[in-house]
Every structure is written in C-alpha cells, then in structure tokens.
CSV table of C-alpha atoms and ligand atoms in Angstrom, one decimal:
chain,number,residue,atom,x,y,z
A,1,UNK,CA,-23.6,-21.7,-5.1
A,2,UNK,CA,-19.9,-22.9,-3.7
A,3,UNK,CA,-17.1,-21.0,-2.8
A,4,UNK,CA,-15.6,-18.8,-5.3
A,5,UNK,CA,-18.1,-19.9,-8.1
A,6,UNK,CA,-18.3,-17.7,-10.9
A,7,UNK,CA,-21.7,-16.8,-10.6
A,8,UNK,CA,-21.3,-14.5,-14.1
A,9,UNK,CA,-18.9,-13.9,-16.4
A,10,UNK,CA,-18.7,-10.7,-18.6
A,11,UNK,CA,-16.2,-9.6,-21.5
A,12,UNK,CA,-16.0,-6.4,-21.7
A,13,UNK,CA,-13.1,-6.4,-24.8
A,14,UNK,CA,-10.9,-9.3,-26.1
A,15,UNK,CA,-8.8,-8.9,-23.5
A,16,UNK,CA,-11.0,-7.8,-20.5
A,17,UNK,CA,-13.1,-10.0,-18.4
A,18,UNK,CA,-15.7,-10.0,-15.5
A,19,UNK,CA,-16.4,-12.1,-13.2
A,20,UNK,CA,-18.9,-12.0,-10.7
A,21,UNK,CA,-17.7,-14.8,-7.5
A,22,UNK,CA,-19.8,-16.2,-4.9
A,23,UNK,CA,-18.0,-15.3,-2.4
A,24,UNK,CA,-19.9,-15.6,1.4
A,25,UNK,CA,-17.0,-14.9,3.6
A,26,UNK,CA,-14.7,-12.1,1.9
A,27,UNK,CA,-17.9,-10.3,0.9
A,28,UNK,CA,-19.0,-10.3,5.6
A,29,UNK,CA,-15.8,-7.8,5.7
A,30,UNK,CA,-14.4,-6.6,2.7
A,31,UNK,CA,-13.7,-3.1,2.4
A,32,UNK,CA,-13.3,-0.2,-1.0
A,33,UNK,CA,-9.5,-0.7,-1.5
A,34,UNK,CA,-9.3,-3.7,-0.8
A,35,UNK,CA,-8.1,-6.8,-3.0
A,36,UNK,CA,-7.6,-10.4,-3.1
A,37,UNK,CA,-5.3,-12.7,-4.1
A,38,UNK,CA,-6.2,-15.7,-6.2
A,39,UNK,CA,-5.2,-19.3,-7.5
A,40,UNK,CA,-7.2,-20.6,-10.7
A,41,UNK,CA,-5.6,-24.4,-10.4
A,42,UNK,CA,-3.4,-26.6,-7.7
A,43,UNK,CA,0.2,-25.1,-10.0
A,44,UNK,CA,-1.4,-21.9,-11.0
A,45,UNK,CA,0.5,-18.3,-9.7
A,46,UNK,CA,-0.9,-16.9,-7.0
A,47,UNK,CA,-1.9,-13.2,-8.2
A,48,UNK,CA,-3.5,-10.1,-7.1
A,49,UNK,CA,-7.3,-8.3,-8.1
A,50,UNK,CA,-8.8,-5.6,-7.1
A,51,UNK,CA,-12.2,-5.5,-5.5
A,52,UNK,CA,-14.3,-3.8,-8.5
A,53,UNK,CA,-17.4,-4.1,-6.3
A,54,UNK,CA,-19.6,-6.4,-3.7
A,55,UNK,CA,-22.5,-6.8,-2.4
A,56,UNK,CA,-22.7,-8.1,0.9
A,57,UNK,CA,-26.5,-9.1,0.6
A,58,UNK,CA,-26.2,-11.1,-1.9
A,59,UNK,CA,-22.5,-12.0,-0.8
A,60,UNK,CA,-20.9,-11.3,-4.3
A,61,UNK,CA,-17.8,-10.3,-5.3
A,62,UNK,CA,-16.6,-8.5,-8.6
A,63,UNK,CA,-13.4,-9.2,-10.3
A,64,UNK,CA,-12.5,-7.5,-13.5
A,65,UNK,CA,-8.5,-8.3,-15.2
A,66,UNK,CA,-6.9,-7.8,-18.2
A,67,UNK,CA,-5.5,-10.6,-19.7
A,68,UNK,CA,-1.4,-9.7,-19.9
A,69,UNK,CA,0.2,-12.7,-19.3
A,70,UNK,CA,0.0,-16.4,-18.5
A,71,UNK,CA,-1.9,-16.1,-14.8
A,72,UNK,CA,-4.3,-14.2,-16.1
A,73,UNK,CA,-4.7,-15.8,-19.8
A,74,UNK,CA,-5.8,-19.2,-17.8
A,75,UNK,CA,-7.9,-17.6,-15.5
A,76,UNK,CA,-9.8,-15.8,-17.9
A,77,UNK,CA,-10.4,-19.2,-19.9
A,78,UNK,CA,-12.9,-20.2,-16.5
A,79,UNK,CA,-16.2,-20.0,-17.2
A,80,UNK,CA,-19.6,-19.3,-15.7
A,81,UNK,CA,-19.7,-22.3,-13.5
A,82,UNK,CA,-16.5,-23.3,-12.7
A,83,UNK,CA,-14.5,-22.8,-9.4
A,84,UNK,CA,-11.5,-20.8,-8.8
A,85,UNK,CA,-9.2,-23.4,-6.2
A,86,UNK,CA,-8.4,-20.3,-4.1
A,87,UNK,CA,-9.3,-16.8,-3.3
A,88,UNK,CA,-7.7,-15.0,-0.2
A,89,UNK,CA,-9.2,-11.7,1.2
A,90,UNK,CA,-10.0,-8.9,2.0
A,91,UNK,CA,-6.0,-8.2,1.8
A,92,UNK,CA,-4.8,-4.5,2.3
A,93,UNK,CA,-5.8,-1.2,4.2
A,94,UNK,CA,-9.3,0.2,2.7
A,95,UNK,CA,-9.2,3.8,1.4
A,96,UNK,CA,-9.4,6.0,4.2
A,97,UNK,CA,-12.7,7.4,3.2
A,98,UNK,CA,-14.5,10.6,4.7
A,99,UNK,CA,-16.1,14.5,3.3
A,100,UNK,CA,-13.4,15.6,1.9
A,101,UNK,CA,-15.4,18.1,-0.2
A,102,UNK,CA,-14.7,17.9,-3.7
A,103,UNK,CA,-12.9,14.9,-4.3
A,104,UNK,CA,-11.6,14.1,-8.4
A,105,UNK,CA,-11.3,10.3,-8.7
A,106,UNK,CA,-9.2,9.7,-12.0
A,107,UNK,CA,-9.4,5.9,-13.6
A,108,UNK,CA,-6.7,4.7,-16.4
A,109,UNK,CA,-7.2,1.3,-18.3
A,110,UNK,CA,-7.6,-1.6,-15.8
A,111,UNK,CA,-7.2,1.3,-13.1
A,112,UNK,CA,-11.1,2.0,-13.3
A,113,UNK,CA,-11.8,-1.0,-11.7
A,114,UNK,CA,-9.9,-0.2,-8.5
A,115,UNK,CA,-11.5,3.7,-8.4
A,116,UNK,CA,-15.6,2.4,-8.9
A,117,UNK,CA,-16.2,1.1,-5.3
A,118,UNK,CA,-13.7,4.0,-4.1
A,119,UNK,CA,-15.9,6.7,-6.1
A,120,UNK,CA,-19.3,5.0,-4.8
A,121,UNK,CA,-18.4,4.8,-1.3
A,122,UNK,CA,-16.7,8.4,-1.1
A,123,UNK,CA,-20.3,9.6,-3.2
A,124,UNK,CA,-22.1,7.6,-0.5
A,125,UNK,CA,-20.8,9.9,2.2
A,126,UNK,CA,-21.2,13.3,0.6
A,127,UNK,CA,-18.6,14.5,-1.7
A,128,UNK,CA,-18.7,15.9,-5.1
A,129,UNK,CA,-17.1,13.6,-6.9
A,130,UNK,CA,-15.6,14.5,-10.4
A,131,UNK,CA,-14.8,11.2,-12.6
A,132,UNK,CA,-12.5,11.2,-14.9
A,133,UNK,CA,-12.1,8.0,-16.8
A,134,UNK,CA,-9.3,7.0,-20.2
A,135,UNK,CA,-7.7,4.6,-22.0
A,136,UNK,CA,-6.1,3.6,-25.3
A,137,UNK,CA,-9.0,3.9,-26.8
A,138,UNK,CA,-13.1,3.0,-26.7
A,139,UNK,CA,-12.5,-0.7,-27.4
A,140,UNK,CA,-10.5,-0.6,-23.8
A,141,UNK,CA,-13.0,1.3,-21.7
A,142,UNK,CA,-14.7,0.1,-18.8
A,143,UNK,CA,-17.2,0.3,-16.1
A,144,UNK,CA,-18.4,3.6,-18.1
A,145,UNK,CA,-21.9,3.2,-16.5
A,146,UNK,CA,-21.0,2.3,-13.7
A,147,UNK,CA,-18.7,5.5,-13.0
A,148,UNK,CA,-21.4,7.6,-14.3
A,149,UNK,CA,-24.2,6.6,-11.2
A,150,UNK,CA,-21.7,7.6,-9.1
A,151,UNK,CA,-20.3,11.0,-10.2
A,152,UNK,CA,-21.2,14.0,-10.2
A,153,UNK,CA,-19.6,14.9,-13.3
A,154,UNK,CA,-18.3,12.2,-15.7
A,155,UNK,CA,-15.3,12.9,-18.1
A,156,UNK,CA,-13.9,10.3,-20.6
A,157,UNK,CA,-11.4,10.6,-22.2
A,158,UNK,CA,-9.4,7.9,-25.1
A,159,UNK,CA,-5.4,8.9,-26.0
A,160,UNK,CA,-6.9,8.3,-30.1
A,161,UNK,CA,-10.2,10.0,-30.0
A,162,UNK,CA,-12.1,7.4,-30.2
A,163,UNK,CA,-14.5,8.6,-27.5
A,164,UNK,CA,-14.8,11.2,-25.0
A,165,UNK,CA,-12.1,13.8,-25.4
A,166,UNK,CA,-9.3,13.5,-27.3
A,167,UNK,CA,-6.2,13.1,-24.6
A,168,UNK,CA,-4.7,11.9,-21.5
A,169,UNK,CA,-6.7,11.9,-18.0
A,170,UNK,CA,-3.9,14.7,-17.0
A,171,UNK,CA,-5.4,16.7,-19.6
A,172,UNK,CA,-8.6,16.5,-18.5
A,173,UNK,CA,-7.3,16.7,-14.6
A,174,UNK,CA,-5.2,20.3,-16.0
A,175,UNK,CA,-8.6,21.4,-17.7
A,176,UNK,CA,-10.7,20.9,-14.7
A,177,UNK,CA,-7.7,23.2,-12.7
A,178,UNK,CA,-8.1,25.9,-15.4
A,179,UNK,CA,-11.3,26.1,-15.6
A,180,UNK,CA,-11.4,27.6,-11.4
A,181,UNK,CA,-12.7,23.8,-10.0
A,182,UNK,CA,-11.3,24.1,-6.0
A,183,UNK,CA,-10.2,20.2,-5.7
A,184,UNK,CA,-9.5,18.8,-2.1
A,185,UNK,CA,-8.7,15.5,-2.9
A,186,UNK,CA,-7.3,13.2,-6.1
A,187,UNK,CA,-7.5,9.8,-6.7
A,188,UNK,CA,-5.5,8.2,-9.2
A,189,UNK,CA,-5.5,4.7,-10.0
A,190,UNK,CA,-4.2,2.9,-13.7
A,191,UNK,CA,-0.8,2.4,-14.9
A,192,UNK,CA,2.5,3.9,-12.9
A,193,UNK,CA,3.1,5.9,-15.5
A,194,UNK,CA,-0.6,7.8,-14.9
A,195,UNK,CA,-0.2,7.4,-11.6
A,196,UNK,CA,3.2,9.5,-12.3
A,197,UNK,CA,1.7,11.7,-14.3
A,198,UNK,CA,-1.3,13.0,-12.5
A,199,UNK,CA,1.1,13.0,-9.1
A,200,UNK,CA,3.2,15.6,-11.4
A,201,UNK,CA,0.0,17.9,-11.7
A,202,UNK,CA,-1.4,17.5,-8.3
A,203,UNK,CA,2.5,18.3,-6.6
A,204,UNK,CA,1.9,21.2,-8.7
A,205,UNK,CA,-1.6,22.6,-7.4
A,206,UNK,CA,-1.0,21.2,-3.7
A,207,UNK,CA,-3.6,19.0,-4.1
A,208,UNK,CA,-3.8,15.5,-1.8
A,209,UNK,CA,-3.4,12.8,-4.0
A,210,UNK,CA,-4.4,9.1,-3.3
A,211,UNK,CA,-2.6,6.4,-5.4
A,212,UNK,CA,-3.0,2.6,-5.3
A,213,UNK,CA,0.0,0.7,-6.4
A,214,UNK,CA,0.3,-3.0,-7.9
A,215,UNK,CA,4.2,-4.0,-7.5
A,216,UNK,CA,4.6,-8.1,-7.8
A,217,UNK,CA,3.3,-9.7,-5.2
A,218,UNK,CA,3.3,-12.9,-3.4
A,219,UNK,CA,1.9,-13.8,-0.3
A,220,UNK,CA,0.3,-10.8,0.3
A,221,UNK,CA,0.8,-11.2,3.6
A,222,UNK,CA,3.5,-9.0,4.8
A,223,UNK,CA,5.9,-12.4,4.6
A,224,UNK,CA,7.8,-12.5,1.5
A,225,UNK,CA,9.2,-8.3,0.5
A,226,UNK,CA,8.1,-8.8,-3.1
A,227,UNK,CA,5.9,-5.8,-2.7
A,228,UNK,CA,8.6,-3.2,-1.7
A,229,UNK,CA,8.0,0.5,-2.4
A,230,UNK,CA,10.0,3.2,-1.5
A,231,UNK,CA,7.3,5.9,0.3
A,232,UNK,CA,9.0,9.2,1.6
A,233,UNK,CA,12.2,7.7,1.1
A,234,UNK,CA,10.8,4.7,3.5
A,235,UNK,CA,10.6,1.0,2.5
A,236,UNK,CA,6.9,0.0,3.3
A,237,UNK,CA,5.0,-3.6,1.6
A,238,UNK,CA,2.2,-2.7,-0.6
A,239,UNK,CA,0.2,-5.7,0.4
A,240,UNK,CA,0.0,-4.7,4.2
A,241,UNK,CA,0.6,-1.2,4.5
A,242,UNK,CA,-1.4,-0.6,0.8
A,243,UNK,CA,-1.9,-0.2,-1.9
A,244,UNK,CA,-3.1,3.2,-1.0
A,245,UNK,CA,-0.2,5.9,-0.8
A,246,UNK,CA,-0.1,9.5,-0.5
A,247,UNK,CA,1.0,10.2,-4.3
A,248,UNK,CA,3.4,12.5,-3.4
A,249,UNK,CA,6.0,10.3,-1.7
A,250,UNK,CA,6.1,7.4,-4.3
A,251,UNK,CA,9.0,6.3,-5.8
A,252,UNK,CA,7.4,6.0,-9.1
A,253,UNK,CA,10.8,5.6,-11.4
A,254,UNK,CA,11.5,2.7,-8.8
A,255,UNK,CA,8.1,0.9,-8.8
A,256,UNK,CA,8.4,0.9,-12.8
A,257,UNK,CA,12.2,-1.0,-12.6
A,258,UNK,CA,10.7,-3.5,-9.7
A,259,UNK,CA,7.7,-4.0,-12.4
A,260,UNK,CA,10.4,-5.5,-14.8
A,261,UNK,CA,12.6,-7.9,-12.7
A,262,UNK,CA,10.3,-11.2,-14.4
A,263,UNK,CA,10.0,-9.8,-17.8
A,264,UNK,CA,12.1,-12.9,-19.1
A,265,UNK,CA,10.7,-15.4,-17.2
A,266,UNK,CA,7.2,-14.5,-17.6
A,267,UNK,CA,7.8,-13.9,-21.8
A,268,UNK,CA,8.5,-17.7,-21.6
A,269,UNK,CA,6.0,-18.5,-18.8
A,270,UNK,CA,3.2,-17.6,-21.7
A,271,UNK,CA,5.1,-19.0,-24.6
A,272,UNK,CA,5.2,-22.8,-23.0
A,273,UNK,CA,1.1,-21.7,-21.8
A,274,UNK,CA,0.8,-21.0,-25.2
A,275,UNK,CA,2.2,-24.2,-26.4
A,276,UNK,CA,0.6,-27.0,-24.2
A,277,UNK,CA,-2.8,-24.8,-24.9
A,278,UNK,CA,-2.2,-24.8,-28.6
A,279,UNK,CA,-1.3,-29.3,-28.0
A,280,UNK,CA,-4.2,-29.4,-26.0
A,281,UNK,CA,-6.0,-28.5,-28.7
A,282,UNK,CA,-4.9,-30.7,-30.9
A,283,UNK,CA,-5.1,-33.6,-29.1
B,301,FAD,C1,-2.9,-4.6,-5.2
B,301,FAD,C2,-2.9,-5.5,-6.3
B,301,FAD,C3,-4.4,-5.4,-7.5
B,301,FAD,C4,-4.3,-5.2,-8.6
B,301,FAD,N1,-5.8,-5.3,-9.3
B,301,FAD,C5,-5.9,-5.7,-10.9
B,301,FAD,C6,-7.0,-5.8,-11.4
B,301,FAD,O1,-8.0,-5.7,-10.6
B,301,FAD,N2,-7.0,-5.8,-12.1
B,301,FAD,C7,-5.7,-6.7,-13.2
B,301,FAD,O2,-5.9,-6.8,-14.3
B,301,FAD,N3,-4.9,-6.4,-12.9
B,301,FAD,C8,-4.6,-6.0,-11.4
B,301,FAD,N4,-3.3,-6.2,-10.8
B,301,FAD,C9,-2.4,-7.1,-11.8
B,301,FAD,C10,-2.4,-8.5,-11.5
B,301,FAD,O3,-1.9,-8.5,-10.6
B,301,FAD,C11,-1.2,-8.6,-12.4
B,301,FAD,O4,-1.7,-8.1,-14.2
B,301,FAD,C12,-1.6,-10.2,-13.0
B,301,FAD,O5,-0.7,-10.7,-11.9
B,301,FAD,C13,-0.2,-10.6,-14.5
B,301,FAD,O6,-0.1,-12.0,-14.4
B,301,FAD,P1,0.2,-12.4,-15.3
B,301,FAD,O7,0.6,-13.9,-15.2
B,301,FAD,O8,-1.4,-12.8,-15.6
B,301,FAD,O9,1.0,-12.2,-15.9
B,301,FAD,P2,2.1,-11.6,-16.1
B,301,FAD,O10,3.3,-11.3,-17.5
B,301,FAD,O11,3.3,-12.1,-15.2
B,301,FAD,O12,2.7,-10.3,-16.0
B,301,FAD,C14,2.6,-9.2,-16.5
B,301,FAD,C15,2.5,-7.7,-15.8
B,301,FAD,O13,2.4,-8.1,-14.1
B,301,FAD,C16,2.6,-7.6,-12.9
B,301,FAD,N5,2.5,-8.8,-12.4
B,301,FAD,C17,3.1,-10.2,-12.9
B,301,FAD,N6,3.0,-10.9,-11.5
B,301,FAD,C18,2.2,-10.3,-10.6
B,301,FAD,C19,2.0,-10.6,-9.2
B,301,FAD,N7,1.8,-11.9,-8.7
B,301,FAD,N8,1.8,-9.8,-8.7
B,301,FAD,C20,0.9,-8.7,-9.3
B,301,FAD,N9,2.1,-8.2,-10.4
B,301,FAD,C21,2.3,-8.7,-11.6
B,301,FAD,C22,4.5,-7.5,-14.0
B,301,FAD,O14,4.4,-6.1,-13.6
B,301,FAD,C23,4.2,-7.9,-14.8
B,301,FAD,O15,5.5,-6.7,-16.1
B,301,FAD,C24,-3.4,-6.1,-9.5
B,301,FAD,C25,-2.0,-5.8,-8.7
B,301,FAD,C26,-1.6,-5.4,-7.7
B,301,FAD,C27,-0.2,-5.2,-6.7
B,302,FES,S1,3.4,-9.6,-1.3
B,302,FES,FE1,4.8,-10.5,0.1
B,302,FES,S2,5.4,-8.8,1.4
B,302,FES,FE2,3.5,-7.9,0.3
C-alpha cells in the first residue's frame, strides 16, 4: 500500500463520493474538526476537504466530497488503487471537545461528513448527543447509519419530505427546543445559509453554537489570506484560526459574498474540463 492510495471508493449518490485513503502520517495526529488539502494531479487546484473519519490502527482516513466543479469532478474520477498526488494535513484547529451535557449536532448536505467525527467524539466523552441530519432529498442524504450509531436521539429531515420529517433542520431544532430539551451546545455544519439560519434560532435561545466555515482556501497555512472571515468584527483566517468558530459572532453574509468571488472563472474551468474530457473520450 502506498501513501495517498485510494483503498476504497463508494458512491453515495451520483455526485457524492467517499474515499478511504492510506495515510500513515496524517492519521498519527489528526483530530475531529481538522481538514486536509488535496491536489489530484500535477496541474490540479488545491482543495480543502474535511477529515470525515479516521482509523489510527489501520492508518486510514476518510473523505467525502460532492462534485460541484472542476476539481471535485477530477478527484471523483479516480478509482480504487489510484494514488492522489498530494494530501497535506492535518490542517486547522481541532474542535473543542469536552462534556457539555446535551449537545445537538446538526449536519446539512455534505456537512454531515464533518459533523460525524465531532458527534462521535462528543459521545465518547459522555455527552448526550442529539443529531439532526438534513438534505434536499433522500438521495443526497449521507452517513445515516454512522450518525445513528453515535447518537442518543436521531432525526432526519428532507426539504421535499422524501425521507424523514419534511422541512429544514431548523424546524427540527425548534421542535427540540419547544418540547423542553435543554441544549447546552449546538454544532452546526452545512451550507452557509443553513448555518446562518441555525444560528438565528440558537441566538434566540442563548445556546452556544459552533459552526465550521468553508471559505475559499489556497495554501491552508495562514499565508495567502484567501480564507479570511469576520468573527465578532475581527479578521480571522479560517485555515489556521478555524475552521470552527463561535456561530453567534460570524458574519455569514460576508462569507457568502466571498464564496462567489470566482463564480465566472469556476464556470469557465468546468466548461474547459468537460470539453477536454469529451475530446479524450472521442480520441
Ligand atoms: C475547511 C473546508 C472543508 C471542506 N470540506 C469539504 C468536504 O468534506 N466535502 C466537500 O464536498 N466539500 C468540502 N469543502 C468545499 C470544497 O473544498 C469545495 O467544494 C471545492 O474546493 C470546490 O472545488 P471545485 O473546483 O470542484 O468547484 P468550483 O466550481 O471551483 O467551486 C464551487 C464552489 O466551491 C467553493 N470553492 C471553490 N474552490 C475552493 C477552494 N479552493 N477552497 C474552498 N472552497 C472552494 C466556492 O464556494 C465555489 O463557489 C470544504 C471547504 C473547506 C474550506
Ligand atoms: S487558505 Fe491561505 S490564509 Fe487560509
């Protein structure tokens, strides 16, 4: 087995892939909440992906990613046995884990992947873990069995009602609060708009909330400034100061704007990639 080799590949839905990688160095030290940066081939972009799970004994690390553009599509084309050119990490600060009491862990869409190792560790140290995982529809729901195993209570929501409760994760959160659950901490990871909405609810009830931010990153080591976010009016770099932050202090609107800075370039990169792919299939 070689470093960065794909030991196992699974497909959750058409565009969501899971890789189990052989990573003897990273798995010596990694913790829940941290991430890696991958580069598929020599001229590929560097992209950050959360460590969704790891096994120190087997030296394996799991990543789960959604193919949303050129780089994730290119990564998703790799197969079992292939080797990713670069995988660096662990990066970022680990999630602060302790016994808070009752914790609600909320994962939306691909955000369930980073929530899972955090929920697992929170459960291990004695918290009561209530998990709420949501997706637009049933086919986009990931890690249901894994999340169920680490949760004392487990709720699924889908926007279209194709599975679990119909509605958003925030509806389930409100129901939990309304039915008298005393929540000591909320961990919410998913699309920025989802985290913003969860924080709106938890602010109302004064529930401390950890969110994991996903701004555009380049180096992942605090040098380029691409990942800057505003937390309580102060500039922070998500790659070294986060990606976890106090949700009540995050400027989500600024983050959403900054995520869209390169939309035109990303569209061109995807079109060019698809053209090259089509040409290589025809040749
Ligand atoms: C700490 C962190 C952890 C992440 N973990 C996961 C994960 O576990 N699974 C997953 O599917 N996605 C994760 N992401 C998002 C993932 O990095 C982007 O989806 C990916 O970079 C998109 O690249 P692309 O070329 O395929 O798409 P593009 O078409 O280039 O971009 C699509 C969208 O992805 C975002 N994006 C683009 N480039 C980057 C970049 N270099 N860094 C961050 N975001 C970018 C932008 O918002 C953009 O609008 C994470 C991001 C961060 C910052
Ligand atoms: S990615 Fe460059 S400073 Fe964070």
